[in-house]
mmCIF file of C-alpha atoms in Angstrom:
data_model
loop_
_atom_site.group_PDB
_atom_site.id
_atom_site.type_symbol
_atom_site.label_atom_id
_atom_site.label_comp_id
_atom_site.label_asym_id
_atom_site.label_seq_id
_atom_site.Cartn_x
_atom_site.Cartn_y
_atom_site.Cartn_z
ATOM 1 C CA MET K 1 -14.696 -16.433 0.257
ATOM 2 C CA THR K 2 -15.747 -12.794 0.093
ATOM 3 C CA THR K 3 -16.066 -10.928 3.393
ATOM 4 C CA ALA K 4 -18.130 -7.740 3.382
ATOM 5 C CA ILE K 5 -16.487 -4.820 4.201
ATOM 6 C CA ASN K 6 -18.112 -2.310 7.067
ATOM 7 C CA THR K 7 -17.356 0.942 6.632
ATOM 8 C CA LYS K 8 -15.081 1.610 9.728
ATOM 9 C CA LEU K 9 -11.879 1.264 8.324
ATOM 10 C CA GLN K 10 -8.894 3.134 10.137
ATOM 11 C CA LEU K 11 -5.788 3.946 8.398
ATOM 12 C CA THR K 12 -2.804 3.560 10.761
ATOM 13 C CA TRP K 13 1.219 4.465 10.101
ATOM 14 C CA LEU K 14 3.464 1.727 11.784
ATOM 15 C CA ALA K 15 6.585 2.593 13.667
ATOM 16 C CA PRO K 16 9.460 0.127 12.896
ATOM 17 C CA ASP K 17 8.978 -1.883 16.223
ATOM 18 C CA GLU K 18 5.094 -2.152 15.560
ATOM 19 C CA ARG K 19 5.450 -4.172 12.309
ATOM 20 C CA ILE K 20 5.230 -7.862 13.611
ATOM 21 C CA GLU K 21 1.293 -8.144 12.171
ATOM 22 C CA VAL K 22 1.890 -6.566 9.044
ATOM 23 C CA LYS K 23 4.793 -8.917 8.618
ATOM 24 C CA LYS K 24 2.741 -11.624 9.000
ATOM 25 C CA PHE K 25 -0.169 -10.163 6.874
ATOM 26 C CA TYR K 26 2.436 -9.879 4.013
ATOM 27 C CA ARG K 27 3.938 -13.312 4.690
ATOM 28 C CA GLN K 28 0.480 -14.829 4.406
ATOM 29 C CA HIS K 29 -0.609 -12.713 0.991
ATOM 30 C CA MET K 30 2.593 -11.570 -0.710
ATOM 31 C CA PRO K 31 5.147 -13.788 0.575
ATOM 32 C CA TYR K 32 8.141 -12.450 -1.643
ATOM 33 C CA ALA K 33 7.495 -8.749 -0.056
ATOM 34 C CA ARG K 34 10.367 -7.661 1.958
ATOM 35 C CA LEU K 35 9.742 -4.947 4.613
ATOM 36 C CA LEU K 36 12.720 -2.320 4.680
ATOM 37 C CA GLN K 37 13.653 -0.397 8.119
ATOM 38 C CA LYS K 38 13.478 2.726 5.979
ATOM 39 C CA GLU K 39 10.309 2.171 4.505
ATOM 40 C CA SER K 40 7.035 3.894 5.969
ATOM 41 C CA VAL K 41 4.317 1.178 6.516
ATOM 42 C CA CYS K 42 0.471 1.734 6.665
ATOM 43 C CA VAL K 43 -2.094 -0.534 7.362
ATOM 44 C CA LEU K 44 -6.047 0.013 6.855
ATOM 45 C CA THR K 45 -7.875 -1.873 9.482
ATOM 46 C CA GLN K 46 -11.544 -3.021 9.895
ATOM 47 C CA ALA K 47 -12.903 -2.130 13.121
ATOM 48 C CA ASP K 48 -15.391 -4.317 15.098
ATOM 49 C CA PRO K 49 -18.787 -3.734 13.519
ATOM 50 C CA ASN K 50 -20.170 -3.552 17.160
ATOM 51 C CA LEU K 51 -18.457 -0.200 17.852
ATOM 52 C CA ASP K 52 -20.554 3.080 17.181
ATOM 53 C CA SER K 53 -18.268 6.049 17.487
ATOM 54 C CA VAL K 54 -14.857 6.740 16.229
ATOM 55 C CA ASP K 55 -13.806 7.365 19.597
ATOM 56 C CA GLU K 56 -14.600 3.889 20.266
ATOM 57 C CA ILE K 57 -12.786 2.579 17.257
ATOM 58 C CA ASP K 58 -9.498 4.487 18.134
ATOM 59 C CA SER K 59 -9.452 2.999 21.518
ATOM 60 C CA VAL K 60 -9.572 -0.591 20.357
ATOM 61 C CA GLY K 61 -6.186 0.063 18.489
ATOM 62 C CA GLU K 62 -4.640 -3.365 18.434
ATOM 63 C CA ILE K 63 -3.834 -4.451 14.863
ATOM 64 C CA THR K 64 -3.396 -8.177 14.138
ATOM 65 C CA SER K 65 -2.841 -9.917 11.220
ATOM 66 C CA SER K 66 -6.586 -10.916 11.180
ATOM 67 C CA ASN K 67 -8.010 -7.574 10.980
ATOM 68 C CA ILE K 68 -5.771 -5.977 8.416
ATOM 69 C CA VAL K 69 -7.511 -5.137 5.274
ATOM 70 C CA ALA K 70 -5.078 -3.724 3.316
ATOM 71 C CA SER K 71 -1.312 -2.342 3.518
ATOM 72 C CA ALA K 72 0.991 -0.357 1.667
ATOM 73 C CA ARG K 73 4.664 0.898 1.946
ATOM 74 C CA ILE K 74 6.687 4.197 1.109
ATOM 75 C CA ARG K 75 9.895 3.799 0.326
ATOM 76 C CA PRO K 76 12.231 6.945 0.109
ATOM 77 C CA ILE K 77 15.112 6.836 -2.484
ATOM 78 C CA GLY K 78 16.752 10.063 -2.000
ATOM 79 C CA GLN K 79 14.417 13.161 -2.673
ATOM 80 C CA LEU K 80 11.902 10.757 -4.146
ATOM 81 C CA ALA K 81 9.690 8.006 -3.139
ATOM 82 C CA ILE K 82 8.133 4.480 -4.381
ATOM 83 C CA LEU K 83 4.747 3.321 -3.420
ATOM 84 C CA THR K 84 5.082 -0.280 -3.147
ATOM 85 C CA GLY K 85 3.735 -3.389 -1.492
ATOM 86 C CA MET K 86 0.180 -2.329 -1.753
ATOM 87 C CA LEU K 87 -1.868 -5.095 -0.943
ATOM 88 C CA VAL K 88 -5.892 -5.526 -0.488
ATOM 89 C CA HIS K 89 -6.547 -8.774 1.571
ATOM 90 C CA PRO K 90 -8.130 -11.340 -0.833
ATOM 91 C CA ASP K 91 -11.558 -11.378 0.940
ATOM 92 C CA PHE K 92 -11.850 -7.711 0.478
ATOM 93 C CA ARG K 93 -10.917 -6.933 -3.187
ATOM 94 C CA GLY K 94 -13.249 -5.495 -5.674
ATOM 95 C CA GLN K 95 -15.147 -3.828 -2.686
ATOM 96 C CA GLY K 96 -13.147 -0.555 -2.917
ATOM 97 C CA VAL K 97 -10.763 -1.179 -0.420
ATOM 98 C CA GLY K 98 -7.787 -0.291 -2.767
ATOM 99 C CA HIS K 99 -9.298 2.860 -3.861
ATOM 100 C CA ARG K 100 -10.128 3.948 -0.269
ATOM 101 C CA LEU K 101 -6.340 3.321 0.582
ATOM 102 C CA MET K 102 -5.020 5.292 -2.245
ATOM 103 C CA ARG K 103 -7.486 8.315 -1.074
ATOM 104 C CA GLU K 104 -5.952 7.997 2.462
ATOM 105 C CA LEU K 105 -2.497 8.070 1.069
ATOM 106 C CA GLY K 106 -3.181 10.872 -1.281
ATOM 107 C CA SER K 107 -2.249 13.379 1.451
ATOM 108 C CA VAL K 108 1.535 11.998 1.716
ATOM 109 C CA LEU K 109 2.359 11.137 -1.810
ATOM 110 C CA CYS K 110 4.215 13.858 -3.354
ATOM 111 C CA ASP K 111 3.318 14.900 -7.047
ATOM 112 C CA GLY K 112 6.087 14.603 -9.302
ATOM 113 C CA LYS K 113 8.174 12.883 -6.835
ATOM 114 C CA THR K 114 6.336 9.607 -6.336
ATOM 115 C CA TYR K 115 6.626 6.601 -8.546
ATOM 116 C CA ILE K 116 4.939 3.019 -8.657
ATOM 117 C CA PHE K 117 6.225 -0.102 -10.220
ATOM 118 C CA ALA K 118 2.569 -1.332 -11.409
ATOM 119 C CA LEU K 119 1.686 -4.768 -12.156
ATOM 120 C CA ALA K 120 0.507 -4.113 -15.963
ATOM 121 C CA HIS K 121 -3.276 -5.199 -14.975
ATOM 122 C CA LEU K 122 -3.390 -2.515 -12.629
ATOM 123 C CA GLU K 123 -2.246 0.552 -14.585
ATOM 124 C CA GLY K 124 -5.812 1.506 -14.847
ATOM 125 C CA PHE K 125 -6.250 1.454 -11.034
ATOM 126 C CA TYR K 126 -3.444 3.554 -10.320
ATOM 127 C CA ALA K 127 -4.244 6.096 -13.456
ATOM 128 C CA GLN K 128 -7.326 6.752 -11.647
ATOM 129 C CA HIS K 129 -5.230 8.122 -8.716
ATOM 130 C CA GLY K 130 -3.129 10.414 -10.386
ATOM 131 C CA PHE K 131 -0.335 8.148 -11.628
ATOM 132 C CA SER K 132 0.413 8.061 -15.447
ATOM 133 C CA THR K 133 2.891 5.709 -17.231
ATOM 134 C CA VAL K 134 6.466 7.493 -17.599
ATOM 135 C CA SER K 135 9.021 6.412 -20.304
ATOM 136 C CA SER K 136 11.734 7.401 -17.920
ATOM 137 C CA ALA K 137 12.430 8.440 -14.247
ATOM 138 C CA PRO K 138 15.499 9.681 -12.364
ATOM 139 C CA ASN K 139 18.379 7.412 -12.239
ATOM 140 C CA ASP K 140 18.085 5.705 -8.887
ATOM 141 C CA ILE K 141 14.290 4.873 -9.723
ATOM 142 C CA GLN K 142 15.241 3.870 -13.209
ATOM 143 C CA GLN K 143 17.723 1.322 -12.313
ATOM 144 C CA LEU K 144 15.604 0.166 -9.248
ATOM 145 C CA PHE K 145 12.894 -0.457 -12.003
ATOM 146 C CA LEU K 146 15.044 -2.268 -14.405
ATOM 147 C CA LYS K 147 16.287 -4.476 -11.802
ATOM 148 C CA TYR K 148 12.682 -5.488 -10.874
ATOM 149 C CA LEU K 149 11.830 -6.003 -14.558
ATOM 150 C CA GLY K 150 14.918 -8.360 -14.550
ATOM 151 C CA ASP K 151 13.030 -10.382 -12.222
ATOM 152 C CA GLY K 152 10.245 -11.319 -15.009
ATOM 153 C CA GLU K 153 7.516 -9.339 -13.835
ATOM 154 C CA ARG K 154 5.262 -7.428 -16.186
ATOM 155 C CA LEU K 155 5.474 -3.905 -14.822
ATOM 156 C CA VAL K 156 4.751 -0.606 -15.997
ATOM 157 C CA LEU K 157 6.601 2.467 -14.512
ATOM 158 C CA MET K 158 4.310 5.112 -13.657
ATOM 159 C CA GLY K 159 4.685 8.646 -11.858
ATOM 160 C CA LEU K 160 2.505 10.603 -9.845
ATOM 161 C CA THR K 161 1.483 13.524 -12.077
ATOM 162 C CA PRO K 162 2.096 16.809 -10.983
ATOM 163 C CA SER K 163 -1.503 18.479 -9.664
ATOM 164 C CA SER K 164 -3.430 15.745 -10.532
ATOM 165 C CA GLN K 165 -4.718 15.121 -6.727
#
């Protein structure tokens, strides 16, 4: 089932004690995901289409697993970071939600310091947002990438290209 997306999407960064609903969202659509306390977690939620103004949207604010359209996590690794757990609800895929989320994240991703372990079929998607394939990364990132490869995933190591935003 595909659900039409309204344009009233809101990005919210969640404090560690506000993650119950996003955990449910991941459990339902990406059951192998494990949220870590040290990660920054954001959700893109769809507001009630009957609301007219941004003020009304902001005042609603309650996030439930049923109004989360997409989520992503940023995991710090020393002075570096990994963009991980990017997930768009299956009903909203193919409607530009992932691109919207990446644009929203642009201000918090650091050129030359943010990496992603992209599923091979999503390499082109991340390339559109300034990431490029890298053959190696700083040791902590490289070791974690090799661990994930050992799990049998077809992954591509990508880094955010400096000055690409």
